[in-house]
């Protein structure tokens, strides 16, 4: 297919990233990526690059739980453990602006263990029918646009919730209460879809605990429901979980130039695409998140090239069942200020006041999004590019 040239940026949108180099070292690209003994991926050097836990903050109840003990047994015996009253009440992490300069180091070396006390399933209706109580909060990756640290403040390492049995039991009760899905919608034609990774990345969580495995196993036996989670990290250990079609993996994609600048410490976009067939063959439903769409000079050309790559390399069996979510960039004043302290190059494309406006999000947060007309034109253009370059990729949800 022929890629269209870009007519220029959307009104008020600044230059593209060009040949930039992220200020933080990317996670992938080393030659020593396979465990020497052929064991689990989480035991290999690539996983250790992502998480080299040296400090744990933990609620006492989390430490005493079976899952907490399992997690601690997998860590080095030299890890420093600090007991805390609550996983949100850690002054050295939350609200401490001195952590900006250690943004990625904290994500790499710090782990928080907590108990999720409020178990609630919220209606969604966009990406999923329901948002399940998540098994984690925070992430070891460092995407510059991530919304989770907007609320946590200055540090956003993984918090793992150790009462996974209670989370699974809650979800089972909720699924039973819904009964069969009688009307198709944009989430799924026949199954109730539950997002299990709203505030974290389940693929990364699986490096240190079995929460993701437990949820995949639970949905395996729920004929009226599916689990769903988005990921930017290819974790081959998930291929052994036998989801039997009841878990949807949504690989998040963006043009590689954007990913190199914004998706810090994630799997390269090409590896995410290449993993799609393996995950489908392992029993997952595989969708794609075209997310976030960042408007800058050349964005139309680069998205067309990405869609051409999808069309070229994905086998027919992936295309036949694939669908996509298209999500425009949402940003935040507080996160903008944090990013200026650790990765200011990202803000050259993320922060475009002349093309953006303040808007109250569905969760009540005050965020920054592209102005209504800019966003409308961009979504229309993405739909045109999909029709021209990957007509098989059904748009399930666009926002």
CSV table of C-alpha atoms in Angstrom, one decimal, residues 68-301:
chain,number,residue,atom,x,y,z
A,68,UNK,CA,2.5,-11.9,50.2
A,69,UNK,CA,4.6,-14.8,51.4
A,70,UNK,CA,4.8,-16.1,47.9
A,71,UNK,CA,6.0,-12.8,46.5
A,72,UNK,CA,8.6,-12.3,49.2
A,73,UNK,CA,9.9,-15.8,48.7
A,74,UNK,CA,10.7,-14.9,45.0
A,75,UNK,CA,12.7,-11.8,46.0
A,76,UNK,CA,16.2,-11.6,47.2
A,77,UNK,CA,16.6,-12.2,51.0
A,78,UNK,CA,18.5,-8.9,51.1
A,79,UNK,CA,15.5,-6.9,50.2
A,80,UNK,CA,14.7,-4.2,52.8
A,81,UNK,CA,11.2,-4.4,54.1
A,82,UNK,CA,9.4,-1.5,55.7
A,83,UNK,CA,6.0,-2.0,57.2
A,84,UNK,CA,3.4,0.7,56.6
A,85,UNK,CA,-0.1,1.4,57.8
A,86,UNK,CA,-1.5,1.6,54.3
A,87,UNK,CA,-0.3,1.3,50.8
A,88,UNK,CA,-1.3,4.9,50.1
A,89,UNK,CA,0.4,6.2,53.3
A,90,UNK,CA,4.1,6.2,52.4
A,91,UNK,CA,5.4,9.7,52.7
A,92,UNK,CA,8.8,8.9,51.2
A,93,UNK,CA,6.9,7.9,48.0
A,94,UNK,CA,3.7,9.8,47.7
A,95,UNK,CA,3.8,13.6,47.5
A,96,UNK,CA,7.6,13.7,47.7
A,97,UNK,CA,8.7,15.9,44.8
A,98,UNK,CA,12.3,14.8,45.5
A,99,UNK,CA,11.4,11.5,43.8
A,100,UNK,CA,11.1,13.1,40.3
A,101,UNK,CA,14.7,12.6,39.6
A,102,UNK,CA,14.5,9.0,40.6
A,103,UNK,CA,11.3,8.3,38.6
A,104,UNK,CA,12.5,5.2,36.8
A,105,UNK,CA,14.8,3.9,39.6
A,106,UNK,CA,11.9,3.8,42.0
A,107,UNK,CA,9.8,1.9,39.5
A,108,UNK,CA,12.6,-0.6,39.1
A,109,UNK,CA,13.7,-1.1,42.7
A,110,UNK,CA,10.6,-0.5,44.8
A,111,UNK,CA,7.6,-2.8,45.4
A,112,UNK,CA,4.5,-2.1,47.5
A,113,UNK,CA,2.3,-4.8,49.0
A,114,UNK,CA,-1.1,-4.0,50.2
A,115,UNK,CA,-4.6,-5.3,50.8
A,116,UNK,CA,-7.5,-4.0,48.6
A,117,UNK,CA,-10.1,-3.2,51.2
A,118,UNK,CA,-12.8,-1.8,48.9
A,119,UNK,CA,-14.0,-4.4,46.4
A,120,UNK,CA,-16.3,-2.8,43.8
A,121,UNK,CA,-17.1,-3.5,40.2
A,122,UNK,CA,-17.9,-0.3,38.3
A,123,UNK,CA,-19.9,-0.1,35.0
A,124,UNK,CA,-17.9,1.1,32.0
A,125,UNK,CA,-19.5,0.5,28.7
A,126,UNK,CA,-16.6,1.7,26.6
A,127,UNK,CA,-13.6,-0.7,26.5
A,128,UNK,CA,-15.3,-3.2,28.8
A,129,UNK,CA,-18.8,-3.7,30.3
A,130,UNK,CA,-17.3,-3.5,33.8
A,131,UNK,CA,-14.1,-2.5,35.6
A,132,UNK,CA,-13.2,-5.2,38.0
A,133,UNK,CA,-11.3,-4.5,41.3
A,134,UNK,CA,-7.8,-4.5,40.0
A,135,UNK,CA,-5.1,-6.8,41.5
A,136,UNK,CA,-2.5,-4.0,41.3
A,137,UNK,CA,-1.9,-0.3,41.0
A,138,UNK,CA,1.1,1.3,39.4
A,139,UNK,CA,3.6,-0.1,37.0
A,140,UNK,CA,7.3,-0.8,36.5
A,141,UNK,CA,7.1,0.8,33.0
A,142,UNK,CA,7.3,4.5,32.6
A,143,UNK,CA,5.0,5.7,29.9
A,144,UNK,CA,5.1,9.5,29.9
A,145,UNK,CA,1.3,9.9,29.5
A,146,UNK,CA,0.2,7.4,32.1
A,147,UNK,CA,-2.8,8.6,34.2
A,148,UNK,CA,-2.1,6.5,37.3
A,149,UNK,CA,0.7,8.8,38.8
A,150,UNK,CA,-1.6,11.8,38.4
A,151,UNK,CA,-3.3,10.7,41.6
A,152,UNK,CA,-0.4,9.0,43.4
A,153,UNK,CA,2.0,11.9,43.2
A,154,UNK,CA,5.7,11.7,42.2
A,155,UNK,CA,6.3,8.0,42.5
A,156,UNK,CA,4.3,5.2,40.9
A,157,UNK,CA,5.9,1.7,41.5
A,158,UNK,CA,3.9,-1.4,41.4
A,159,UNK,CA,1.5,-2.0,44.3
A,160,UNK,CA,0.4,-5.6,44.4
A,161,UNK,CA,-2.8,-6.5,46.3
A,162,UNK,CA,-2.3,-9.8,48.1
A,163,UNK,CA,-5.9,-10.6,48.9
A,164,UNK,CA,-6.4,-12.1,45.4
A,165,UNK,CA,-8.8,-14.7,46.7
A,166,UNK,CA,-11.3,-12.0,47.8
A,167,UNK,CA,-10.9,-10.2,44.5
A,168,UNK,CA,-11.6,-13.4,42.5
A,169,UNK,CA,-14.6,-14.3,44.7
A,170,UNK,CA,-16.0,-10.8,44.3
A,171,UNK,CA,-15.8,-11.1,40.5
A,172,UNK,CA,-17.3,-14.5,40.4
A,173,UNK,CA,-20.3,-13.2,42.4
A,174,UNK,CA,-20.7,-10.3,40.1
A,175,UNK,CA,-20.6,-12.4,37.0
A,176,UNK,CA,-23.2,-14.8,38.4
A,177,UNK,CA,-25.5,-11.9,39.2
A,178,UNK,CA,-25.4,-10.6,35.6
A,179,UNK,CA,-26.6,-13.8,34.1
A,180,UNK,CA,-26.1,-14.3,30.3
A,181,UNK,CA,-25.6,-11.3,28.1
A,182,UNK,CA,-28.7,-11.0,25.9
A,183,UNK,CA,-27.8,-8.0,23.7
A,184,UNK,CA,-24.5,-7.4,21.8
A,185,UNK,CA,-22.7,-4.2,22.3
A,186,UNK,CA,-19.3,-2.6,21.4
A,187,UNK,CA,-17.6,-4.5,24.2
A,188,UNK,CA,-18.5,-8.0,23.0
A,189,UNK,CA,-21.5,-9.6,21.3
A,190,UNK,CA,-22.0,-12.4,23.7
A,191,UNK,CA,-19.9,-12.1,26.9
A,192,UNK,CA,-19.7,-9.6,29.7
A,193,UNK,CA,-16.2,-8.1,29.5
A,194,UNK,CA,-14.4,-7.2,32.8
A,195,UNK,CA,-11.3,-5.1,32.6
A,196,UNK,CA,-8.9,-6.6,35.2
A,197,UNK,CA,-6.0,-4.2,34.7
A,198,UNK,CA,-7.3,-0.7,34.8
A,199,UNK,CA,-4.5,0.8,36.9
A,200,UNK,CA,-1.6,-1.5,36.1
A,201,UNK,CA,-0.2,-3.9,33.5
A,202,UNK,CA,-1.1,-7.5,34.1
A,203,UNK,CA,1.9,-8.8,32.0
A,204,UNK,CA,4.3,-7.0,34.3
A,205,UNK,CA,2.5,-8.0,37.5
A,206,UNK,CA,3.1,-11.6,36.4
A,207,UNK,CA,6.8,-11.2,36.8
A,208,UNK,CA,6.5,-11.1,40.5
A,209,UNK,CA,3.2,-12.9,41.5
A,210,UNK,CA,0.4,-15.1,40.3
A,211,UNK,CA,-2.4,-12.6,40.5
A,212,UNK,CA,-2.8,-12.4,36.7
A,213,UNK,CA,-2.7,-16.2,36.5
A,214,UNK,CA,-5.4,-16.6,39.1
A,215,UNK,CA,-7.7,-14.2,37.3
A,216,UNK,CA,-7.1,-15.8,33.9
A,217,UNK,CA,-7.9,-19.2,35.5
A,218,UNK,CA,-11.0,-17.9,37.1
A,219,UNK,CA,-12.5,-16.5,33.9
A,220,UNK,CA,-11.6,-19.7,32.1
A,221,UNK,CA,-14.6,-21.3,33.8
A,222,UNK,CA,-17.0,-18.4,33.3
A,223,UNK,CA,-18.9,-19.0,30.1
A,224,UNK,CA,-20.8,-15.7,30.2
A,225,UNK,CA,-17.8,-13.4,30.9
A,226,UNK,CA,-14.3,-12.5,29.6
A,227,UNK,CA,-11.4,-10.9,31.3
A,228,UNK,CA,-9.6,-8.1,29.4
A,229,UNK,CA,-6.4,-6.2,29.9
A,230,UNK,CA,-4.2,-3.8,27.9
A,231,UNK,CA,-0.5,-4.3,27.8
A,232,UNK,CA,2.7,-2.9,26.4
A,233,UNK,CA,4.9,-5.7,27.7
A,234,UNK,CA,5.4,-9.1,26.0
A,235,UNK,CA,5.7,-11.7,28.8
A,236,UNK,CA,6.0,-15.2,27.3
A,237,UNK,CA,5.0,-16.8,30.6
A,238,UNK,CA,1.4,-15.8,30.0
A,239,UNK,CA,1.3,-18.2,27.0
A,240,UNK,CA,1.1,-21.1,29.5
A,241,UNK,CA,-2.0,-19.9,31.4
A,242,UNK,CA,-4.5,-21.7,29.1
A,243,UNK,CA,-7.2,-19.0,29.0
A,244,UNK,CA,-9.5,-21.0,26.6
A,245,UNK,CA,-10.8,-17.9,24.9
A,246,UNK,CA,-12.0,-16.2,28.1
A,247,UNK,CA,-9.3,-13.5,28.3
A,248,UNK,CA,-8.8,-10.7,25.8
A,249,UNK,CA,-5.3,-9.3,25.5
A,250,UNK,CA,-5.2,-5.8,24.0
A,251,UNK,CA,-1.7,-5.0,22.7
A,252,UNK,CA,-1.3,-1.2,22.8
A,253,UNK,CA,0.3,0.2,19.7
A,254,UNK,CA,1.6,3.5,18.4
A,255,UNK,CA,4.1,4.5,15.7
A,256,UNK,CA,7.6,3.4,16.8
A,257,UNK,CA,8.9,7.0,16.8
A,258,UNK,CA,6.3,7.9,19.4
A,259,UNK,CA,6.9,4.8,21.4
A,260,UNK,CA,10.7,5.4,21.6
A,261,UNK,CA,10.0,8.8,23.0
A,262,UNK,CA,6.9,8.1,25.2
A,263,UNK,CA,6.7,4.4,26.0
A,264,UNK,CA,9.8,4.2,28.2
A,265,UNK,CA,10.8,0.7,29.4
A,266,UNK,CA,8.2,-1.1,27.3
A,267,UNK,CA,8.5,-3.9,24.7
A,268,UNK,CA,9.2,-2.4,21.2
A,269,UNK,CA,6.1,-2.0,19.1
A,270,UNK,CA,7.3,-4.6,16.6
A,271,UNK,CA,7.6,-7.2,19.4
A,272,UNK,CA,4.1,-6.5,20.6
A,273,UNK,CA,2.8,-7.0,17.1
A,274,UNK,CA,4.9,-10.1,16.6
A,275,UNK,CA,3.5,-11.6,19.8
A,276,UNK,CA,-0.2,-11.5,18.6
A,277,UNK,CA,-0.2,-14.8,16.8
A,278,UNK,CA,1.5,-16.6,19.7
A,279,UNK,CA,-1.1,-15.3,22.2
A,280,UNK,CA,-4.0,-16.2,19.9
A,281,UNK,CA,-2.6,-19.7,19.5
A,282,UNK,CA,-2.3,-20.0,23.3
A,283,UNK,CA,-6.0,-19.4,23.7
A,284,UNK,CA,-6.3,-15.6,24.1
A,285,UNK,CA,-8.5,-13.3,22.2
A,286,UNK,CA,-6.2,-10.7,20.7
A,287,UNK,CA,-7.2,-7.1,20.1
A,288,UNK,CA,-5.2,-3.9,19.7
A,289,UNK,CA,-5.3,-0.5,21.4
A,290,UNK,CA,-4.3,2.2,19.0
A,291,UNK,CA,-3.3,4.4,21.9
A,292,UNK,CA,-2.7,7.1,22.6
A,293,UNK,CA,-2.9,8.9,19.3
A,294,UNK,CA,-0.5,11.9,19.7
A,295,UNK,CA,-0.9,14.7,17.2
A,296,UNK,CA,2.3,16.1,15.9
A,297,UNK,CA,3.9,16.8,12.6
A,298,UNK,CA,3.9,13.6,10.4
A,299,UNK,CA,1.5,11.7,12.6
A,300,UNK,CA,-0.7,10.6,9.7
A,301,UNK,CA,2.2,9.3,7.7
